[in-house]
Short mmCIF file of C-alpha atoms and ligand atoms in Angstrom, two decimals:
data_model
loop_
_atom_site.label_atom_id
_atom_site.label_comp_id
_atom_site.label_asym_id
_atom_site.label_seq_id
_atom_site.Cartn_x
_atom_site.Cartn_y
_atom_site.Cartn_z
CA UNK A 1 -0.64 -20.81 10.99
CA UNK A 2 -0.88 -17.11 11.71
CA UNK A 3 2.18 -14.94 11.35
CA UNK A 4 2.54 -11.28 12.30
CA UNK A 5 2.78 -8.67 9.57
CA UNK A 6 4.27 -5.26 10.36
CA UNK A 7 4.10 -2.30 8.01
CA UNK A 8 6.65 0.39 8.82
CA UNK A 9 6.41 3.86 7.33
CA UNK A 10 9.66 5.83 7.53
CA UNK A 11 8.55 9.47 7.28
CA UNK A 12 11.67 11.49 6.60
CA UNK A 13 11.75 13.68 3.48
CA UNK A 14 12.05 17.23 4.79
CA UNK A 15 12.92 18.87 1.46
CA UNK A 16 10.19 17.76 -0.96
CA UNK A 17 6.85 19.44 -0.40
CA UNK A 18 4.96 16.83 -2.45
CA UNK A 19 6.09 14.14 0.00
CA UNK A 20 3.63 15.67 2.47
CA UNK A 21 0.81 14.87 0.04
CA UNK A 22 2.09 11.31 -0.26
CA UNK A 23 1.97 10.94 3.52
CA UNK A 24 -1.58 12.26 3.65
CA UNK A 25 -2.58 9.85 0.91
CA UNK A 26 -1.09 6.94 2.83
CA UNK A 27 -2.96 7.93 5.98
CA UNK A 28 -6.19 7.89 3.93
CA UNK A 29 -5.48 4.42 2.56
CA UNK A 30 -4.60 2.96 5.94
CA UNK A 31 -7.83 4.40 7.35
CA UNK A 32 -9.85 3.11 4.41
CA UNK A 33 -8.67 -0.48 4.90
CA UNK A 34 -8.24 -0.23 8.67
CA UNK A 35 -4.78 -1.78 8.62
CA UNK A 36 -2.56 -1.06 11.63
CA UNK A 37 0.97 0.16 10.90
CA UNK A 38 3.96 1.80 12.58
CA UNK A 39 4.78 5.41 11.75
CA UNK A 40 8.33 6.55 12.45
CA UNK A 41 9.05 10.20 11.83
CA UNK A 42 12.22 12.28 11.62
CA UNK A 43 12.35 15.32 13.94
CA UNK A 44 13.09 17.65 11.03
CA UNK A 45 10.19 16.19 9.07
CA UNK A 46 7.74 16.93 11.88
CA UNK A 47 9.03 20.50 11.85
CA UNK A 48 8.75 20.62 8.05
CA UNK A 49 5.10 19.51 8.18
CA UNK A 50 4.39 22.14 10.81
CA UNK A 51 6.07 24.88 8.76
CA UNK A 52 4.13 23.70 5.70
CA UNK A 53 0.81 24.21 7.55
CA UNK A 54 0.13 20.49 7.70
CA UNK A 55 -1.18 20.50 11.25
CA UNK A 56 -4.01 18.20 10.20
CA UNK A 57 -1.49 15.55 9.14
CA UNK A 58 0.36 15.95 12.43
CA UNK A 59 -2.92 15.53 14.31
CA UNK A 60 -3.71 12.37 12.37
CA UNK A 61 -0.30 10.92 13.22
CA UNK A 62 -1.05 11.63 16.87
CA UNK A 63 -3.97 9.19 16.69
CA UNK A 64 -1.68 6.31 15.70
CA UNK A 65 -0.91 3.73 18.35
CA UNK A 66 2.65 3.15 17.13
CA UNK A 67 4.30 6.51 16.59
CA UNK A 68 8.06 6.13 16.32
CA UNK A 69 11.17 8.24 16.03
CA UNK A 70 13.38 8.02 12.97
CA UNK A 71 16.21 10.26 14.28
CA UNK A 72 16.55 14.03 14.48
CA UNK A 73 18.16 14.73 11.09
CA UNK A 74 18.36 11.36 9.26
CA UNK A 75 20.96 11.84 6.50
CA UNK A 76 22.47 15.19 7.44
CA UNK A 77 26.22 14.93 7.97
CA UNK A 78 27.56 13.90 10.33
CA UNK A 79 24.97 11.12 10.48
CA UNK A 80 24.67 9.06 13.67
CA UNK A 81 27.24 6.44 12.66
CA UNK A 82 29.60 9.05 11.26
CA UNK A 83 29.56 11.00 14.51
CA UNK A 84 29.81 8.03 16.87
CA UNK A 85 32.23 5.94 14.77
CA UNK A 86 35.38 6.69 16.76
CA UNK A 87 33.94 7.72 20.12
CA UNK A 88 34.51 5.88 23.36
CA UNK A 89 31.29 3.95 24.03
CA UNK A 90 29.87 5.79 27.06
CA UNK A 91 30.69 9.16 25.50
CA UNK A 92 28.88 7.92 22.39
CA UNK A 93 25.80 7.05 24.43
CA UNK A 94 25.75 10.57 25.86
CA UNK A 95 26.24 12.08 22.41
CA UNK A 96 23.41 9.94 21.02
CA UNK A 97 21.11 11.16 23.77
CA UNK A 98 22.07 14.82 23.25
CA UNK A 99 21.59 14.90 19.52
CA UNK A 100 18.46 12.73 19.42
CA UNK A 101 16.75 14.50 22.32
CA UNK A 102 16.38 17.48 19.99
CA UNK A 103 14.25 15.50 17.54
CA UNK A 104 12.34 13.60 20.22
CA UNK A 105 11.34 16.92 21.77
CA UNK A 106 10.19 18.27 18.39
CA UNK A 107 8.09 15.17 17.68
CA UNK A 108 6.66 15.22 21.21
CA UNK A 109 5.71 18.88 20.94
CA UNK A 110 4.19 18.70 17.45
CA UNK A 111 2.65 15.19 17.58
CA UNK A 112 3.14 13.16 20.77
CA UNK A 113 5.87 11.22 22.51
CA UNK A 114 7.33 8.57 20.18
CA UNK A 115 7.46 5.01 21.50
CA UNK A 116 9.97 3.26 19.26
CA UNK A 117 13.17 4.04 17.36
CA UNK A 118 14.28 3.17 13.82
CA UNK A 119 17.81 3.85 12.58
CA UNK A 120 18.15 6.23 9.61
CA UNK A 121 19.40 4.14 6.68
CA UNK A 122 22.60 2.29 7.53
CA UNK A 123 23.02 4.14 10.85
CA UNK A 124 22.37 1.22 13.17
CA UNK A 125 24.46 2.08 16.24
CA UNK A 126 25.03 -0.08 19.34
CA UNK A 127 24.60 2.91 21.67
CA UNK A 128 20.84 2.52 21.27
CA UNK A 129 21.05 -0.48 23.64
CA UNK A 130 21.77 1.94 26.49
CA UNK A 131 20.36 5.23 25.16
CA UNK A 132 16.83 4.33 24.08
CA UNK A 133 15.55 3.57 27.57
CA UNK A 134 16.73 7.00 28.71
CA UNK A 135 14.80 8.52 25.80
CA UNK A 136 11.69 6.55 26.87
CA UNK A 137 11.71 4.47 23.68
CA UNK A 138 12.60 0.93 24.81
CA UNK A 139 11.68 -0.59 21.42
CA UNK A 140 14.16 -0.65 18.54
CA UNK A 141 12.30 -1.41 15.30
CA UNK A 142 15.17 -2.27 12.98
CA UNK A 143 15.05 -4.54 9.93
CA UNK A 144 16.97 -7.19 8.03
CA UNK A 145 18.49 -4.58 5.70
CA UNK A 146 20.18 -2.34 8.25
CA UNK A 147 20.57 -4.11 11.59
CA UNK A 148 23.98 -5.28 12.85
CA UNK A 149 22.13 -8.16 14.51
CA UNK A 150 21.09 -11.13 12.43
CA UNK A 151 17.71 -11.26 10.74
CA UNK A 152 15.17 -12.88 13.02
CA UNK A 153 11.42 -13.37 13.00
CA UNK A 154 11.52 -13.28 16.80
CA UNK A 155 12.62 -10.28 18.87
CA UNK A 156 15.68 -10.23 21.11
CA UNK A 157 16.50 -8.23 24.20
CA UNK A 158 19.75 -6.29 24.00
CA UNK A 159 20.52 -4.74 27.38
CA UNK A 160 17.09 -3.28 28.36
CA UNK A 161 15.81 -2.71 24.83
CA UNK A 162 13.62 -5.04 22.77
CA UNK A 163 15.18 -5.28 19.32
CA UNK A 164 13.37 -6.31 16.14
CA UNK A 165 15.19 -7.12 12.90
CA UNK A 166 12.55 -9.06 10.98
CA UNK A 167 12.89 -10.02 7.33
CA UNK A 168 11.74 -7.25 4.98
CA UNK A 169 9.31 -8.82 2.51
CA UNK A 170 9.09 -6.25 -0.23
CA UNK A 171 11.17 -5.48 -3.32
CA UNK A 172 14.00 -2.96 -2.98
CA UNK A 173 13.33 -0.30 -4.11
CA UNK A 174 9.64 -0.71 -3.51
CA UNK A 175 7.18 2.19 -3.67
CA UNK A 176 9.42 4.13 -6.09
CA UNK A 177 8.94 1.34 -8.64
CA UNK A 178 5.17 1.02 -8.20
CA UNK A 179 3.11 0.12 -10.18
CA UNK A 180 5.67 -2.06 -12.02
CA UNK A 181 6.47 -4.29 -9.04
CA UNK A 182 2.96 -4.49 -7.58
CA UNK A 183 2.41 -8.19 -8.33
CA UNK A 184 5.84 -9.15 -7.04
CA UNK A 185 5.28 -7.15 -3.83
CA UNK A 186 1.88 -8.74 -3.16
CA UNK A 187 3.23 -12.22 -3.81
CA UNK A 188 6.12 -11.74 -1.37
CA UNK A 189 3.63 -11.01 1.41
CA UNK A 190 1.14 -13.71 0.47
CA UNK A 191 3.85 -16.39 0.53
CA UNK A 192 5.05 -15.40 4.03
CA UNK A 193 2.78 -17.70 6.12
CA UNK A 194 3.87 -20.82 4.23
CA UNK A 195 7.54 -19.97 4.78
CA UNK A 196 7.40 -19.04 8.45
CA UNK A 197 6.42 -20.55 11.78
CA UNK A 198 3.36 -19.44 13.74
CA UNK A 199 3.93 -16.15 15.59
CA UNK A 200 6.93 -15.30 13.42
CA UNK A 201 7.03 -11.67 12.34
CA UNK A 202 7.94 -10.11 9.00
CA UNK A 203 7.77 -6.54 7.81
CA UNK A 204 7.13 -4.25 4.91
CA UNK A 205 9.10 -0.99 4.66
CA UNK A 206 7.66 2.03 2.88
CA UNK A 207 8.87 5.61 2.51
CA UNK A 208 5.84 7.76 1.65
CA UNK A 209 8.04 10.09 -0.42
CA UNK A 210 8.77 7.27 -2.88
CA UNK A 211 5.23 7.55 -4.24
CA UNK A 212 5.96 11.00 -5.68
CA UNK A 213 9.70 10.99 -6.50
CA UNK A 214 12.10 9.28 -8.88
CA UNK A 215 15.21 9.54 -6.68
CA UNK A 216 15.74 9.36 -2.95
CA UNK A 217 15.50 12.83 -1.36
CA UNK A 218 18.68 12.26 0.64
CA UNK A 219 20.77 10.84 -2.21
CA UNK A 220 20.04 14.11 -4.02
CA UNK A 221 21.48 16.21 -1.19
CA UNK A 222 23.79 14.14 1.04
CA UNK A 223 25.46 11.52 -1.16
CA UNK A 224 28.92 10.07 -0.32
CA UNK A 225 29.53 12.14 2.77
CA UNK A 226 28.99 15.50 1.05
CA UNK A 227 26.20 18.08 1.32
CA UNK A 228 24.92 20.21 -1.56
CA UNK A 229 25.28 23.99 -1.13
CA UNK A 230 21.52 24.44 -1.04
CA UNK A 231 19.11 21.64 -0.34
CA UNK A 232 17.08 20.64 -3.39
CA UNK A 233 13.88 18.69 -3.52
CA UNK A 234 13.92 15.24 -5.05
CA UNK A 235 13.01 14.97 -8.74
CA UNK A 236 9.27 14.42 -9.06
CA UNK A 237 7.25 11.85 -10.93
CA UNK A 238 4.84 13.30 -13.45
CA UNK A 239 1.31 14.02 -12.22
CA UNK A 240 0.09 10.98 -14.15
CA UNK A 241 2.79 8.72 -12.63
CA UNK A 242 1.95 9.91 -9.16
CA UNK A 243 -1.71 9.02 -9.65
CA UNK A 244 -0.72 5.57 -10.86
CA UNK A 245 1.62 5.08 -7.91
CA UNK A 246 -1.13 6.12 -5.48
CA UNK A 247 -3.66 3.76 -7.04
CA UNK A 248 -1.14 0.97 -7.13
CA UNK A 249 -0.29 1.43 -3.45
CA UNK A 250 -3.99 1.38 -2.68
CA UNK A 251 -4.32 -1.93 -4.55
CA UNK A 252 -1.31 -3.27 -2.65
CA UNK A 253 -2.84 -2.53 0.76
CA UNK A 254 -6.22 -3.88 -0.36
CA UNK A 255 -4.60 -7.17 -1.44
CA UNK A 256 -2.35 -7.72 1.53
CA UNK A 257 -5.03 -6.72 4.06
CA UNK A 258 -7.01 -9.73 2.82
CA UNK A 259 -4.10 -12.20 2.72
CA UNK A 260 -4.85 -15.30 4.74
CA UNK A 261 -3.00 -16.33 7.90
CA UNK A 262 -1.45 -12.92 8.49
CA UNK A 263 -2.36 -10.81 11.50
CA UNK A 264 -1.45 -7.20 10.75
CA UNK A 265 -0.32 -5.38 13.84
CA UNK A 266 1.98 -2.56 14.91
CA UNK A 267 5.30 -2.76 16.70
CA UNK A 268 4.01 -1.37 19.99
CA UNK A 269 1.09 -3.78 20.22
CA UNK A 270 3.31 -6.69 19.32
CA UNK A 271 5.99 -5.67 21.83
CA UNK A 272 3.30 -5.42 24.53
CA UNK A 273 2.64 -9.13 24.06
CA UNK A 274 6.13 -9.99 25.27
CA UNK A 275 6.91 -11.07 28.79
CA UNK A 276 8.67 -8.22 30.58
CA UNK A 277 12.44 -8.41 30.85
CA UNK A 278 13.50 -9.86 34.18
CA UNK A 279 16.38 -11.85 35.60
CA UNK A 280 15.86 -15.62 35.36
CA UNK A 281 16.03 -18.09 38.26
CA UNK A 282 18.92 -20.40 38.90
CA UNK A 283 18.00 -23.91 37.76
CA UNK A 284 19.62 -27.29 38.33
CA UNK A 285 23.30 -27.43 37.31
CA UNK A 286 22.77 -30.45 35.05
CA UNK A 287 20.29 -28.54 32.96
CA UNK A 288 22.73 -25.68 32.42
CA UNK A 289 25.60 -28.02 31.59
CA UNK A 290 23.46 -29.81 29.03
CA UNK A 291 22.41 -26.50 27.45
CA UNK A 292 26.03 -25.33 27.28
CA UNK A 293 27.12 -28.63 25.69
CA UNK A 294 24.34 -28.37 23.12
CA UNK A 295 24.41 -24.66 22.30
CA UNK A 296 27.66 -23.17 23.55
CA UNK A 297 27.75 -19.87 25.39
CA UNK A 298 24.86 -17.89 23.97
CA UNK A 299 21.28 -16.89 24.60
CA UNK A 300 19.41 -19.97 25.82
CA UNK A 301 15.99 -20.79 27.23
CA UNK A 302 15.90 -23.12 30.23
CA UNK A 303 12.87 -24.16 32.30
CA UNK A 304 10.88 -21.66 30.24
CA UNK A 305 13.16 -18.76 31.22
CA UNK A 306 15.39 -16.79 28.92
CA UNK A 307 19.11 -16.40 29.72
CA UNK A 308 21.73 -14.19 28.10
CA UNK A 309 25.33 -15.37 27.82
CA UNK A 310 26.17 -12.95 30.67
CA UNK A 311 23.47 -14.53 32.83
CA UNK A 312 24.76 -18.01 32.00
CA UNK A 313 28.23 -17.02 33.22
CA UNK A 314 26.73 -15.58 36.39
CA UNK A 315 24.77 -18.81 36.92
CA UNK A 316 28.03 -20.78 36.57
CA UNK A 317 29.65 -18.48 39.14
CA UNK A 318 26.73 -19.01 41.53
CA UNK A 319 27.09 -22.81 41.32
CA UNK A 320 30.73 -22.43 42.31
CA UNK A 321 29.67 -20.62 45.47
CA UNK A 322 27.17 -23.30 46.47
CA UNK A 323 24.13 -21.17 45.61
CA UNK A 324 20.87 -23.08 45.77
CA UNK A 325 18.69 -23.55 42.70
CA UNK A 326 15.51 -21.46 42.70
CA UNK A 327 17.03 -18.10 43.56
CA UNK A 328 16.70 -15.17 41.20
CA UNK A 329 19.91 -14.08 39.50
CA UNK A 330 21.16 -10.58 40.26
CA UNK A 331 20.72 -8.39 37.13
CA UNK A 332 23.78 -8.58 34.89
CA UNK A 333 24.42 -6.93 31.52
CA UNK A 334 27.29 -6.96 29.04
CA UNK A 335 30.84 -6.20 30.23
CA UNK A 336 31.64 -2.48 30.10
CA UNK A 337 34.72 -3.28 28.03
CA UNK A 338 35.54 -6.43 26.18
CA UNK A 339 37.40 -7.80 23.21
CA UNK A 340 40.59 -5.76 23.09
CA UNK A 341 43.75 -7.12 21.47
CA UNK A 342 44.97 -8.17 24.89
CA UNK A 343 42.08 -10.62 25.28
CA UNK A 344 41.59 -12.07 21.81
CA UNK A 345 38.36 -13.80 20.91
CA UNK A 346 39.65 -17.34 20.85
CA UNK A 347 37.46 -20.29 21.58
CA UNK A 348 39.90 -22.65 23.19
CA UNK A 349 41.68 -21.87 26.42
CA UNK A 350 44.03 -23.30 29.03
CA UNK A 351 42.13 -24.98 31.87
CA UNK A 352 42.38 -22.94 35.07
CA UNK A 353 42.79 -24.57 38.47
CA UNK A 354 39.73 -25.17 40.64
CA UNK A 355 41.00 -22.59 43.13
CA UNK A 356 41.22 -19.95 40.38
CA UNK A 357 37.71 -20.83 39.21
CA UNK A 358 36.39 -20.51 42.77
CA UNK A 359 37.96 -17.12 43.45
CA UNK A 360 36.91 -15.90 40.00
CA UNK A 361 33.32 -16.90 40.76
CA UNK A 362 33.28 -14.64 43.83
CA UNK A 363 34.69 -11.75 41.80
CA UNK A 364 32.05 -12.20 39.08
CA UNK A 365 29.20 -12.23 41.59
CA UNK A 366 30.46 -9.21 43.46
CA UNK A 367 31.01 -7.25 40.24
CA UNK A 368 27.46 -8.09 39.08
CA UNK A 369 26.02 -6.91 42.40
CA UNK A 370 28.03 -3.68 42.32
CA UNK A 371 27.78 -2.64 38.68
CA UNK A 372 25.12 -4.89 37.15
CA UNK A 373 27.64 -5.80 34.50
CA UNK A 374 29.69 -8.88 33.73
CA UNK A 375 33.38 -8.80 34.62
CA UNK A 376 35.66 -8.59 31.65
CA UNK A 377 38.41 -10.57 33.36
CA UNK A 378 39.11 -12.14 36.76
CA UNK A 379 42.17 -12.66 38.92
CA UNK A 380 45.28 -10.63 39.67
CA UNK A 381 46.95 -12.08 36.58
CA UNK A 382 43.83 -11.35 34.57
CA UNK A 383 42.24 -14.16 32.65
CA UNK A 384 39.41 -13.31 30.30
CA UNK A 385 35.84 -13.93 31.36
CA UNK A 386 35.38 -16.43 28.52
CA UNK A 387 38.47 -18.33 29.68
CA UNK A 388 37.02 -18.44 33.19
CA UNK A 389 33.63 -19.65 31.87
CA UNK A 390 35.34 -22.34 29.84
CA UNK A 391 37.18 -23.69 32.90
CA UNK A 392 34.19 -23.33 35.21
CA UNK A 393 32.17 -25.40 32.74
CA UNK A 394 34.97 -27.93 32.27
CA UNK A 395 35.37 -28.65 35.99
CA UNK A 396 31.62 -28.93 36.57
CA UNK A 397 31.33 -31.36 33.65
CA UNK A 398 34.11 -33.55 34.98
CA UNK A 399 33.25 -33.35 38.59
CA UNK A 400 34.46 -36.56 40.20
CA UNK A 401 35.94 -37.87 36.96
CA UNK A 402 39.36 -36.27 37.18
CA UNK A 403 41.09 -38.84 35.00
CA UNK A 404 38.60 -38.82 32.20
CA UNK A 405 39.13 -35.49 30.55
CA UNK A 406 37.77 -35.57 27.00
CA UNK A 407 39.94 -35.46 23.90
CA UNK A 408 38.63 -32.10 22.89
CA UNK A 409 36.64 -29.62 24.86
CA UNK A 410 35.36 -26.25 23.83
CA UNK A 411 32.80 -23.66 24.76
CA UNK A 412 32.03 -21.68 21.60
CA UNK A 413 31.00 -18.05 22.07
CA UNK A 414 27.66 -18.62 20.37
CA UNK A 415 26.35 -15.15 21.20
CA UNK A 416 28.76 -13.74 18.60
CA UNK A 417 26.79 -15.54 15.91
CA UNK A 418 23.96 -13.10 16.52
CA UNK A 419 26.08 -10.25 15.14
CA UNK A 420 26.54 -9.99 11.37
CA UNK A 421 30.01 -9.97 9.86
CA UNK A 422 31.26 -6.54 8.70
CA UNK A 423 30.92 -7.60 5.03
CA UNK A 424 27.17 -8.03 5.64
CA UNK A 425 26.64 -4.59 7.14
CA UNK A 426 25.05 -1.70 5.26
CA UNK A 427 28.25 0.35 5.32
CA UNK A 428 27.74 0.88 1.60
CA UNK A 429 24.69 3.08 2.31
CA UNK A 430 25.05 5.76 -0.39
CA UNK A 431 24.97 8.63 2.09
CA UNK A 432 28.09 7.48 3.97
CA UNK A 433 31.49 8.71 2.78
CA UNK A 434 33.22 6.27 0.42
CA UNK A 435 35.08 3.48 2.27
CA UNK A 436 33.25 4.22 5.53
CA UNK A 437 34.03 1.30 7.85
CA UNK A 438 33.15 1.99 11.48
CA UNK A 439 34.67 -1.17 13.01
CA UNK A 440 34.43 0.23 16.50
CA UNK A 441 30.60 0.20 16.24
CA UNK A 442 30.74 -3.42 15.19
CA UNK A 443 33.08 -4.40 18.06
CA UNK A 444 30.84 -2.72 20.61
CA UNK A 445 27.92 -4.65 19.15
CA UNK A 446 29.84 -7.89 19.73
CA UNK A 447 30.45 -6.84 23.33
CA UNK A 448 26.79 -5.98 23.89
CA UNK A 449 25.82 -9.36 22.44
CA UNK A 450 26.76 -10.79 25.86
CA UNK A 451 23.40 -9.36 26.99
CA UNK A 452 21.28 -10.74 24.12
CA UNK A 453 18.38 -12.87 25.21
CA UNK A 454 15.39 -14.34 23.48
CA UNK A 455 12.24 -12.28 24.01
CA UNK A 456 9.30 -14.56 24.73
CA UNK A 457 5.62 -14.02 24.09
CA UNK A 458 3.35 -14.23 27.11
ZN1 LIG B 1 14.97 6.43 6.70
#
């Protein structure tokens, strides 16, 4: 039962010179044991290495298959979430692209073009779903600690981006506490195959700087929304402690590289094994109705093809216009706006008339063809898209059985279950200002969850 193991190095400390040595040491170890890993670097860190005459390290990073981007400035205020917290979504996407292009350009110039993105600390932002493709990084390598999406050993598509939030199987903190937690860390990895299904993925998260410091470099300078007058390096471990941490990390990689039933890979290789994102084909109505009865309105797989909730609604609309099974759906993503107070997220709705369902179906199809997005509402007296879907489903289910309406009937918005509740989010990241609660980011994530679909291996 082979599972996929991913090691992610977040390379970010641009104030502590000794962290450059730690990175070089890690590169040596990974070469020694020939273990693939993913290396995500902060723009300012690439610059810091260059200024510190570490061109050899930069050149070694350029040989890595999975070079990623870990934001332009990481914990500098305003961080990504702090800056985008109150912005209108599309403006936020543009702002994300502007500020992150700076770092992408630095990394590209000093190393090579990065291929994936990882959020800095708790700064998971929904804008990535639309911004990363424009930055030529269509892979979001998140994790169970920081993602707004639920932890999953399988990737999901969100809009056009493949999103990973696998379980992190290492102690927290990890490398900073080596060698004390070495046995625990090895055991967590070795147990993974017995606790997972074949082809499930898990990850290990390491900050190279932890091998040489006793406090996080950013907590020293950027804690609770404030910035120190001059940036200070993180407090260092003693020379002896550093040696022990290095040796302990070496032992860790040696052990886990030999663990049975784990295939170590990197995020780019693993993402390349996925079927490309494409619109599914319209199947038989009965199959869709069964899937909706069983799973509600959420990402589903039918006849081997993956559907988002938005695509399911479009499929319903197509049935109401006599479309024939077998045709490819027009591309459709999340609604551009959704979930205001005017259209509350309730799960039970009045049943619309068949005429209203029919005219709504035409509107939904024409909106998808024009804007590639799902309508938020239909009709002149607007009814929400979820209300329309509920009625469209209801009438198809009871086709020809007008007098046998069921006692209770509902179409739960299952796609919302893929988004964590605010209490589960990493808004208590120590760099954020106290009481930082960016609800708007969370609501936009719920809206984008209309586009979530299961990513399938080839
Ligand atoms: Zn980081």
